[in-house]
Amino acid sequence: MDPLQGIAREIRFLDGLARTLWSVRKIDPDSDFLVCDDFEEAVDTFADHTALVFEGERYTYRQLDALANRFAAWADAQGLKAGDNVALLLPNRAEYVPAWVGLTKLGIAAALINNNLTGAALAHCLSISNASHVITDNEGLAATETIRAGLPRVLSYWIIDAEFPTANDRHALDLKSPKLAPERPLRSRRTGLKARDVALYIYTSGTTGMPKAAKITHMRAQLYMRSFAGATKANAEDKIYCVLPLYHATGGLCGVGSALLRGGTLVLRRKFSATHFWGDVIENECTMFVYIGELCRYLVNQDPSPDDRRHQLRLAFGNGLRPEVWEEFQARFNVPRVMEFYGSTEGNVSMFNFDGQPGAIGRVPPYLQRNFAVRLVKFDVETEMPVRGEDGLCQLCGPDEPGEAVGLIKDDARHNYTGYADKAASERKILRDVLEKGDAWFRTGDLMRQDKDGYFYFVDRIGDTFRWKGENVSTTEVAEVISRYPGVDEASVYGVKIDRIDGRAGMAAITPSEEFKIEGLRDYLTRELPSYARPLFIRIAPAIETTGTFKYRKVDLVRDGFDPAKIEQAVYFAQPDEQRYISLTPALYVHIQSGAFKL
């Protein structure tokens, strides 16, 4: 990088950082200015501007506020009060944001339930919500039919657009009823509430087990919403396209905040559709969109279309855009800027890649390192714990050395850690005696590396990295290599246990297209990966199960292992003598488990 490019980079970084920090400067845990006050302030400023577009309907800021006030009136009629919880079991729809905003006007917390859940997972999330009422729709109500008897408490279900008859535990929620006043409840109704009080419960995605309910205080919601309004340079002319679920923070707070705190318009779709994506963006004249996970890969995998570059986008922002997709996505669709960020729903570590360095999840330049309370500590993947020195303290990583990202816990807006509803789960995420005795840091559970220029790069989730042949294998890095092989639409990599062999052998679940050929895969991986990182097993999967935020669920894949009796689709084994992948039969499975091969 020449000196002029370096100067331009620093200007972009410092400009983005200054805007973001300025946006959150007044957030204070002891303030009585809550997230609903932020919303009301925007309503008063942009009253008749279009706030939301959903399925052909347009809503002004004033109309959204009236909807929020009707939800507050409903809660008041049920005798709910500050400190109570209500569960929201809804898909993306116009009432979603007004529902939780209206509840916060009375100090009531909303538990945002993933509307795709069924069975035990849904029962678990409703149970730990501590809610007595559930706001849902017909589909959500149907999903609860088989689990009600197993819930620890009786819940009342309130159905928007009800088609079910009313009963003891289910009622129509008529938002047009004159009994539900559209006027704002008096601000005195939340007297005594502070920004450190809980506004929402947002659930982790449950990639490795049951979801956990993260406590989102008013302060934390404000931090999400205000920081993204600042980082994206959002203004009243912007139209932000959101296809992400509103029950998660990226769409529901980061995307919503960018649109609604600065007078912009949120263009909301019920769910992501790769075939309708660019048509929607063009028709609604969107200037930004918010992405997560594999969304951009799905777009890249679509056939080229004249609509690919007819948009007016100036920015795409989100997290999880993998390096092998980034440059192709940006070049093909002519998106001027991509702003990747890192953050977890429950944690206190956040960072932005303001200058669009492909693959980087954020940056802390060396000259500002002391001003940011995030560090990478050396990590032992076998014990799944940070490495400590003779003094009992953690050891910091050097440039490009992978380690776990941790964030210093302090009682202010940027560094506060509120954890989960489950106190034991919250405590497990705290690492003590890191840089000095008595300090406390939040464990992100993510392995990263930081280069000499301060860019952070994601390496893997703790638990996904495994050891094989005495080496650490990053599932993310191996999956990126496999994804570049012709005919691979998706790849998820994980480790599986083989009897009487130390470590875990690599296995990849692959969703193939028509051009995929297993015959050339072994040679390709031999060229691209060291021997210890090449998957020993390949599983063909028509589709790889993901969460609502497109994260791969590996728990079932790991449980199946490489046993062909548990897997309906084809499984292949990298036969060491033949240097190719061969079909794994039940007899060959027994042979491998017996230790017949030198692996």
XYZ file of C-alpha atoms in Angstrom:
599
model
C 0.000 0.000 0.000
C 1.479 3.338 -1.035
C 1.499 6.304 1.395
C -1.500 8.021 -0.218
C -3.592 4.841 -0.036
C -2.575 4.448 3.607
C -3.637 7.998 4.421
C -6.972 7.514 2.633
C -7.555 4.307 4.584
C -6.933 6.003 7.928
C -9.248 8.882 7.003
C -12.055 6.436 6.166
C -11.493 4.530 9.386
C -11.337 7.591 11.636
C -14.367 9.151 9.929
C -16.438 6.011 10.490
C -15.214 5.619 14.056
C -15.954 9.255 14.899
C -19.505 9.049 13.506
C -20.203 5.855 15.422
C -18.811 7.072 18.747
C -20.614 10.402 18.399
C -23.908 8.555 17.873
C -23.592 6.643 21.166
C -21.924 9.308 23.294
C -25.006 10.068 25.433
C -25.977 6.476 26.230
C -25.764 5.986 29.985
C -26.853 2.965 32.052
C -28.405 5.280 34.649
C -30.273 7.458 32.160
C -34.080 7.454 32.119
C -34.072 8.016 28.333
C -35.055 4.614 26.976
C -35.125 2.971 23.553
C -38.826 3.869 23.157
C -37.871 7.512 23.762
C -35.441 7.260 20.845
C -38.315 6.014 18.704
C -40.725 8.718 19.854
C -38.099 11.378 19.189
C -37.779 10.135 15.586
C -41.590 10.093 15.240
C -41.841 13.697 16.393
C -39.158 14.747 13.914
C -40.271 12.745 10.860
C -43.996 12.299 11.600
C -45.399 12.052 8.065
C -42.363 10.580 6.343
C -42.690 6.941 5.222
C -41.173 4.768 7.947
C -42.062 1.272 6.711
C -42.957 -0.464 3.472
C -44.284 -4.004 3.820
C -46.109 -6.086 1.231
C -47.305 -3.041 -0.694
C -48.469 -1.127 2.388
C -46.815 2.105 3.518
C -46.741 3.353 7.094
C -45.658 6.798 8.256
C -43.754 7.356 11.465
C -46.970 8.674 13.009
C -48.864 5.517 12.000
C -46.168 3.222 13.382
C -46.281 5.108 16.671
C -50.064 4.746 16.808
C -49.647 0.975 16.345
C -47.065 0.887 19.127
C -49.428 2.800 21.401
C -52.218 0.286 20.719
C -49.914 -2.526 21.874
C -49.216 -0.521 25.031
C -52.967 -0.079 25.545
C -53.469 -3.833 25.092
C -50.785 -4.576 27.714
C -52.395 -2.076 30.071
C -55.768 -3.787 29.634
C -54.197 -7.117 30.654
C -52.875 -5.582 33.866
C -49.252 -5.928 32.774
C -46.724 -3.648 34.415
C -43.068 -2.702 34.352
C -40.871 -5.757 34.838
C -43.300 -8.185 33.201
C -42.481 -10.121 30.029
C -44.502 -10.810 26.871
C -43.438 -13.324 24.216
C -43.548 -12.278 20.554
C -43.983 -15.262 18.209
C -44.345 -13.609 14.817
C -42.781 -13.556 11.363
C -41.542 -10.312 9.848
C -44.625 -8.108 9.510
C -45.627 -4.465 9.915
C -46.687 -4.921 13.554
C -43.399 -6.470 14.739
C -41.361 -3.409 15.713
C -44.406 -1.463 16.990
C -45.253 -4.441 19.219
C -42.018 -4.444 21.198
C -41.653 -0.660 21.129
C -45.169 -0.298 22.527
C -44.439 -2.748 25.316
C -41.257 -0.890 26.315
C -43.332 2.265 26.724
C -44.714 0.599 29.852
C -41.415 -0.973 30.904
C -42.499 -4.439 29.701
C -39.850 -6.648 28.096
C -40.555 -8.562 24.885
C -39.062 -12.036 24.374
C -38.473 -12.330 20.623
C -39.180 -15.969 19.726
C -37.940 -17.518 16.484
C -41.183 -18.171 14.571
C -39.583 -21.112 12.709
C -39.256 -23.168 15.891
C -41.491 -26.118 16.661
C -41.637 -28.879 19.246
C -39.115 -29.023 22.083
C -37.133 -25.969 20.935
C -40.253 -23.786 20.848
C -41.406 -25.100 24.228
C -37.959 -24.353 25.682
C -37.933 -20.760 24.417
C -41.460 -20.049 25.649
C -40.676 -21.632 29.018
C -37.550 -19.572 29.731
C -39.212 -16.348 28.540
C -41.105 -16.081 31.856
C -43.988 -14.601 29.863
C -47.636 -15.077 30.707
C -48.895 -13.763 27.352
C -47.864 -14.601 23.776
C -48.578 -12.309 20.824
C -48.692 -14.443 17.689
C -50.524 -15.113 14.415
C -52.375 -18.115 13.019
C -49.224 -19.972 11.985
C -47.552 -19.324 15.321
C -50.597 -20.519 17.208
C -50.687 -23.705 15.133
C -47.054 -24.399 16.046
C -47.949 -24.266 19.748
C -50.791 -26.795 19.538
C -48.662 -29.843 20.412
C -46.543 -28.271 23.150
C -49.027 -26.489 25.397
C -49.554 -29.371 27.771
C -45.829 -29.602 28.459
C -45.277 -25.937 29.320
C -44.583 -25.134 32.984
C -47.219 -22.390 33.104
C -50.505 -21.582 31.388
C -50.024 -18.988 28.649
C -52.603 -16.736 27.021
C -52.236 -16.501 23.238
C -53.250 -13.290 21.470
C -53.668 -13.749 17.721
C -53.272 -10.963 15.180
C -55.563 -11.603 12.161
C -57.200 -14.407 14.165
C -58.859 -17.231 12.280
C -59.055 -19.513 15.303
C -62.098 -19.299 17.552
C -61.505 -17.739 20.953
C -61.050 -20.091 23.885
C -59.823 -19.981 27.458
C -56.206 -19.548 26.409
C -56.511 -17.870 23.000
C -57.981 -14.540 22.025
C -58.212 -12.299 18.983
C -55.984 -9.218 19.157
C -57.882 -6.585 17.180
C -55.517 -3.668 16.722
C -58.299 -1.560 15.185
C -60.512 -1.866 18.242
C -61.549 1.507 19.721
C -60.708 0.005 23.107
C -57.012 0.166 22.186
C -56.137 3.854 22.169
C -53.629 5.085 19.550
C -52.473 7.904 21.856
C -49.153 7.625 23.642
C -49.198 6.434 27.232
C -47.912 9.062 29.632
C -44.153 9.028 29.985
C -44.686 8.945 33.757
C -45.758 5.285 33.283
C -42.061 4.412 33.039
C -40.864 6.593 35.869
C -38.043 4.880 37.729
C -36.924 2.809 34.770
C -33.317 3.159 33.672
C -31.402 2.299 30.527
C -29.806 -0.622 32.378
C -33.246 -2.317 32.672
C -34.186 -5.126 30.272
C -36.072 -4.135 27.122
C -35.865 -7.356 25.094
C -34.808 -10.966 25.238
C -33.119 -12.072 22.036
C -32.295 -15.749 21.701
C -29.023 -17.194 20.489
C -29.366 -19.134 17.259
C -28.982 -22.580 18.838
C -26.383 -23.897 16.391
C -25.097 -26.432 18.942
C -28.076 -26.946 21.245
C -31.094 -25.188 22.730
C -31.179 -21.381 22.334
C -30.314 -19.146 25.296
C -32.155 -15.914 26.050
C -29.758 -12.954 25.998
C -30.843 -9.941 28.041
C -30.972 -6.810 25.891
C -31.196 -3.716 28.072
C -32.512 -0.407 26.786
C -28.903 0.754 26.797
C -27.774 -2.170 24.662
C -30.648 -1.755 22.199
C -29.760 1.924 21.917
C -26.120 1.015 21.359
C -27.047 -1.261 18.451
C -29.515 1.131 16.876
C -27.658 4.409 17.304
C -24.230 3.048 16.363
C -25.512 1.658 13.055
C -27.413 4.840 12.286
C -24.072 6.614 12.662
C -21.798 4.018 11.031
C -23.954 3.778 7.892
C -24.349 7.583 7.553
C -28.092 6.983 7.428
C -30.362 9.909 6.585
C -34.005 10.635 5.795
C -33.500 9.858 2.095
C -32.287 6.311 2.730
C -34.361 3.206 2.140
C -32.966 0.134 3.902
C -33.947 -3.290 2.565
C -34.281 -5.920 5.288
C -35.038 -9.591 4.639
C -33.467 -10.766 7.899
C -35.645 -11.980 10.774
C -36.600 -9.234 13.202
C -36.228 -11.643 16.125
C -32.422 -11.335 15.840
C -30.265 -8.300 16.488
C -28.752 -7.763 13.033
C -32.063 -7.194 11.276
C -34.223 -6.273 14.245
C -31.924 -3.683 15.840
C -29.023 -2.840 13.493
C -31.165 -2.669 10.350
C -34.161 -1.116 12.091
C -31.998 1.462 13.867
C -30.290 2.538 10.648
C -33.686 3.160 9.075
C -35.891 4.512 11.830
C -33.635 6.707 13.970
C -32.639 9.039 11.115
C -35.945 9.373 9.271
C -35.271 6.714 6.649
C -37.584 3.995 5.363
C -37.398 0.327 6.325
C -38.345 -1.825 3.329
C -39.266 -5.101 4.994
C -39.852 -8.499 3.437
C -41.369 -11.476 5.260
C -38.356 -13.673 4.438
C -35.353 -13.791 2.146
C -35.896 -14.742 -1.493
C -32.897 -14.827 -3.815
C -35.125 -14.636 -6.891
C -37.019 -11.546 -5.696
C -34.114 -9.775 -3.996
C -32.907 -7.445 -6.758
C -36.399 -6.773 -8.068
C -37.463 -5.579 -4.614
C -34.337 -3.446 -4.192
C -34.878 -1.800 -7.593
C -38.633 -1.298 -7.241
C -38.298 0.325 -3.822
C -35.232 2.407 -4.792
C -33.290 1.036 -1.838
C -29.973 2.657 -0.964
C -28.770 0.084 1.582
C -29.414 -3.478 2.607
C -28.468 -5.479 5.670
C -27.059 -8.978 5.255
C -25.956 -11.884 7.417
C -24.270 -15.239 6.960
C -24.719 -16.877 3.600
C -27.238 -14.446 2.099
C -24.652 -12.946 -0.285
C -23.497 -16.403 -1.361
C -27.066 -17.314 -2.283
C -27.227 -14.192 -4.455
C -23.911 -14.972 -6.149
C -25.138 -18.508 -6.922
C -28.127 -17.130 -8.851
C -27.942 -16.979 -12.644
C -26.860 -13.565 -13.992
C -29.725 -11.146 -14.610
C -30.110 -7.653 -16.105
C -31.289 -6.588 -12.641
C -27.923 -7.397 -11.079
C -26.599 -3.843 -11.502
C -29.730 -1.705 -11.996
C -30.037 -0.817 -8.314
C -29.252 2.426 -6.459
C -27.456 0.823 -3.517
C -24.633 2.725 -1.890
C -23.900 0.309 0.960
C -24.371 -3.273 2.132
C -23.750 -3.809 5.848
C -23.857 -6.873 8.035
C -21.748 -9.764 9.256
C -20.639 -13.188 8.130
C -19.682 -12.348 4.520
C -17.057 -14.976 3.833
C -13.849 -13.915 2.053
C -14.309 -16.180 -0.969
C -17.680 -14.517 -1.713
C -16.883 -10.887 -0.856
C -15.007 -9.672 -3.941
C -17.135 -11.654 -6.407
C -20.306 -10.291 -4.838
C -19.120 -6.699 -4.843
C -17.769 -6.830 -8.406
C -20.728 -8.651 -9.959
C -23.426 -6.515 -8.357
C -21.496 -3.236 -8.368
C -22.164 -2.467 -4.693
C -19.946 0.569 -3.951
C -19.273 -0.212 -0.288
C -19.493 -3.235 1.965
C -19.295 -2.608 5.716
C -18.717 -5.783 7.690
C -19.042 -5.697 11.464
C -18.490 -8.095 14.329
C -20.651 -8.418 17.407
C -22.603 -10.966 19.409
C -26.101 -10.549 20.789
C -25.063 -11.062 24.402
C -21.460 -9.839 24.347
C -19.548 -6.579 24.676
C -17.072 -7.020 21.809
C -17.953 -5.101 18.678
C -15.953 -3.691 15.797
C -16.428 -2.341 12.276
C -14.548 -2.743 9.020
C -15.218 0.816 7.894
C -12.937 0.806 4.857
C -14.125 -2.408 3.216
C -11.001 -4.562 3.508
C -12.249 -7.856 1.972
C -12.572 -10.632 4.543
C -11.897 -8.489 7.622
C -14.562 -8.391 10.333
C -13.258 -5.203 11.926
C -10.197 -3.148 12.661
C -8.381 -1.653 15.606
C -5.243 0.094 14.296
C -2.107 -0.298 16.429
C -2.066 3.390 17.395
C -5.554 3.025 18.965
C -5.147 -0.417 20.545
C -5.078 0.995 24.090
C -8.388 2.763 23.477
C -10.252 -0.459 22.680
C -10.940 -3.122 25.301
C -10.697 -6.133 22.976
C -7.743 -8.534 22.990
C -6.811 -11.895 21.492
C -5.502 -14.428 24.012
C -3.671 -17.635 23.171
C -5.960 -20.643 23.152
C -5.601 -24.407 23.573
C -8.159 -26.123 21.314
C -7.902 -29.440 23.194
C -8.778 -28.050 26.624
C -10.887 -25.308 25.001
C -9.408 -22.816 27.449
C -7.027 -19.861 27.108
C -3.331 -20.544 27.729
C -1.971 -19.093 30.985
C 1.596 -18.266 31.939
C 3.443 -19.006 35.180
C 1.872 -15.907 36.721
C -1.595 -17.350 36.111
C -2.531 -14.648 33.607
C -3.518 -15.131 29.976
C -1.009 -14.675 27.188
C -1.648 -12.239 24.353
C -1.336 -13.315 20.721
C 1.166 -11.862 18.313
C 0.363 -10.614 14.775
C -1.517 -13.239 12.723
C -1.562 -15.687 15.653
C -5.051 -17.137 16.233
C -6.580 -16.654 19.666
C -9.885 -16.149 21.423
C -11.313 -12.628 21.314
C -12.218 -11.296 24.754
C -13.685 -7.958 25.854
C -13.055 -6.132 29.124
C -16.207 -5.855 31.239
C -16.916 -2.396 32.647
C -20.083 -0.671 33.850
C -20.635 1.654 30.914
C -22.612 1.467 27.673
C -19.822 0.154 25.437
C -18.358 -2.465 27.785
C -21.309 -3.592 29.888
C -22.122 -7.309 29.923
C -25.684 -8.279 30.816
C -25.497 -11.947 29.833
C -28.421 -14.347 29.655
C -31.592 -14.952 31.607
C -29.754 -18.063 32.882
C -27.225 -16.777 35.450
C -25.082 -19.905 35.274
C -24.782 -19.573 31.491
C -23.846 -15.912 31.942
C -21.070 -16.755 34.368
C -19.574 -19.344 32.012
C -18.917 -16.574 29.491
C -16.752 -14.581 31.919
C -12.971 -15.057 31.958
C -11.179 -13.747 35.032
C -7.555 -12.827 35.757
C -6.782 -12.146 32.112
C -4.270 -9.282 32.067
C -4.212 -8.601 35.788
C -5.555 -10.249 38.911
C -9.221 -9.529 39.541
C -10.179 -8.313 36.077
C -13.128 -9.800 34.176
C -13.499 -10.252 30.408
C -16.295 -11.536 28.190
C -15.429 -14.679 26.225
C -16.702 -14.371 22.662
C -16.145 -18.052 21.881
C -14.610 -16.955 18.561
C -11.070 -17.541 17.389
C -9.614 -14.658 15.390
C -6.312 -13.337 14.173
C -5.205 -9.712 13.874
C -2.683 -8.582 11.269
C -0.030 -5.890 11.656
C -2.396 -3.222 10.298
C -4.985 -4.017 12.952
C -7.512 -5.909 10.800
C -9.306 -8.764 12.553
C -10.135 -11.938 10.641
C -12.491 -14.650 11.822
C -10.843 -18.067 12.153
C -13.451 -20.347 13.749
C -15.896 -20.888 16.555
C -14.457 -22.564 19.618
C -15.572 -26.164 19.431
C -15.520 -26.084 15.640
C -11.743 -26.031 15.510
C -10.465 -29.555 16.202
C -7.130 -31.354 16.399
C -6.051 -34.011 13.937
C -2.538 -35.434 13.583
C -1.362 -33.001 16.245
C -2.524 -29.942 14.272
C -5.388 -27.499 14.719
C -7.933 -27.638 11.896
C -10.171 -24.623 11.272
C -13.523 -25.766 9.925
C -14.194 -22.315 8.488
C -10.971 -22.205 6.498
C -11.456 -25.737 5.149
C -15.074 -24.966 4.209
C -13.911 -21.897 2.281
C -11.506 -24.034 0.241
C -14.139 -26.704 -0.477
C -16.648 -24.029 -1.498
C -14.338 -23.000 -4.345
C -14.437 -26.477 -5.900
C -16.648 -26.564 -9.021
C -20.167 -27.718 -8.287
C -20.157 -27.079 -4.522
C -23.076 -24.875 -3.541
C -22.560 -25.173 0.220
C -20.074 -26.851 2.546
C -20.107 -27.390 6.285
C -17.022 -28.901 7.929
C -16.777 -30.579 11.348
C -14.787 -33.203 13.224
C -15.889 -36.795 13.900
C -14.502 -39.397 16.289
C -12.922 -42.644 15.094
C -12.534 -45.465 17.595
C -9.080 -45.798 19.204
C -7.678 -42.763 17.371
C -6.772 -39.506 19.092
C -8.339 -36.290 17.901
C -11.164 -35.919 15.414
C -11.100 -36.611 11.710
C -12.385 -34.004 9.298
C -15.742 -34.493 7.601
C -17.534 -32.216 5.155
C -21.227 -32.074 4.320
C -21.564 -30.831 0.743
C -24.604 -29.635 -1.154
C -23.699 -30.238 -4.823
C -24.920 -28.765 -8.065
C -25.105 -30.718 -11.329
C -21.456 -30.046 -12.225
C -20.070 -31.531 -8.981
C -17.774 -34.546 -9.494
C -16.466 -36.448 -6.495
C -13.709 -37.949 -8.673
C -11.670 -34.732 -8.806
C -12.227 -33.543 -5.257
C -9.367 -35.464 -3.637
C -6.771 -34.108 -6.080
C -8.107 -30.585 -5.622
C -7.888 -30.785 -1.826
C -4.384 -32.255 -2.058
C -3.316 -29.133 -3.932
C -5.147 -26.667 -1.706
C -4.843 -28.037 1.840
C -2.167 -29.609 4.061
C -2.673 -33.313 4.683
C -4.032 -32.914 8.227
C -6.738 -30.457 7.069
C -8.163 -32.554 4.222
C -11.544 -34.069 5.171
C -11.360 -37.819 5.580
C -15.092 -38.149 4.954
C -17.528 -36.453 2.574
C -21.293 -36.494 3.099
C -23.618 -35.476 0.280
C -26.523 -33.420 1.597
C -29.448 -32.077 -0.493
C -29.540 -29.125 1.918
C -27.627 -28.230 5.063
C -29.860 -27.170 7.931
C -29.367 -23.575 8.984
C -30.742 -21.323 11.681
C -32.865 -18.256 10.954
C -29.652 -16.304 10.456
C -28.166 -18.783 7.965
C -25.690 -20.284 10.441
C -25.092 -23.982 9.915
C -26.513 -26.333 12.532
C -23.815 -28.970 12.968
C -25.150 -30.727 16.033
C -27.054 -33.376 14.023
C -24.208 -33.811 11.538
C -21.726 -34.440 14.341
C -24.111 -36.876 16.027
C -24.468 -38.924 12.821
C -20.679 -39.089 12.450
C -19.620 -41.097 9.403
C -21.879 -44.084 10.060
C -23.652 -44.898 6.747
C -26.448 -46.610 8.704
C -27.466 -43.176 10.084
C -27.134 -41.254 6.820
C -29.579 -41.586 3.914
C -27.352 -39.891 1.339
C -23.999 -40.980 -0.086
C -20.929 -40.928 2.183
C -17.362 -41.140 0.891
C -14.071 -42.078 2.531
C -10.613 -40.841 1.483
C -9.041 -44.257 0.978
C -5.379 -43.683 1.920
C -3.980 -46.353 -0.446
C -5.960 -45.235 -3.494
C -5.724 -41.452 -2.931
C -9.364 -40.922 -3.862
C -12.789 -40.815 -2.279
C -14.654 -44.126 -2.380
C -18.183 -45.016 -1.284
C -18.392 -45.792 2.424
C -20.279 -49.043 2.966
C -21.321 -50.561 6.308
C -18.531 -53.139 5.952
C -15.943 -50.434 5.265
C -17.251 -48.462 8.256
C -16.564 -51.446 10.539
C -13.138 -51.847 8.931
C -12.233 -48.218 9.674
C -13.452 -48.437 13.270
C -11.338 -51.566 13.791
C -8.175 -49.591 13.117
C -7.353 -51.384 9.864
C -6.198 -48.182 8.128
C -3.214 -46.037 8.985
C -4.939 -42.656 8.920
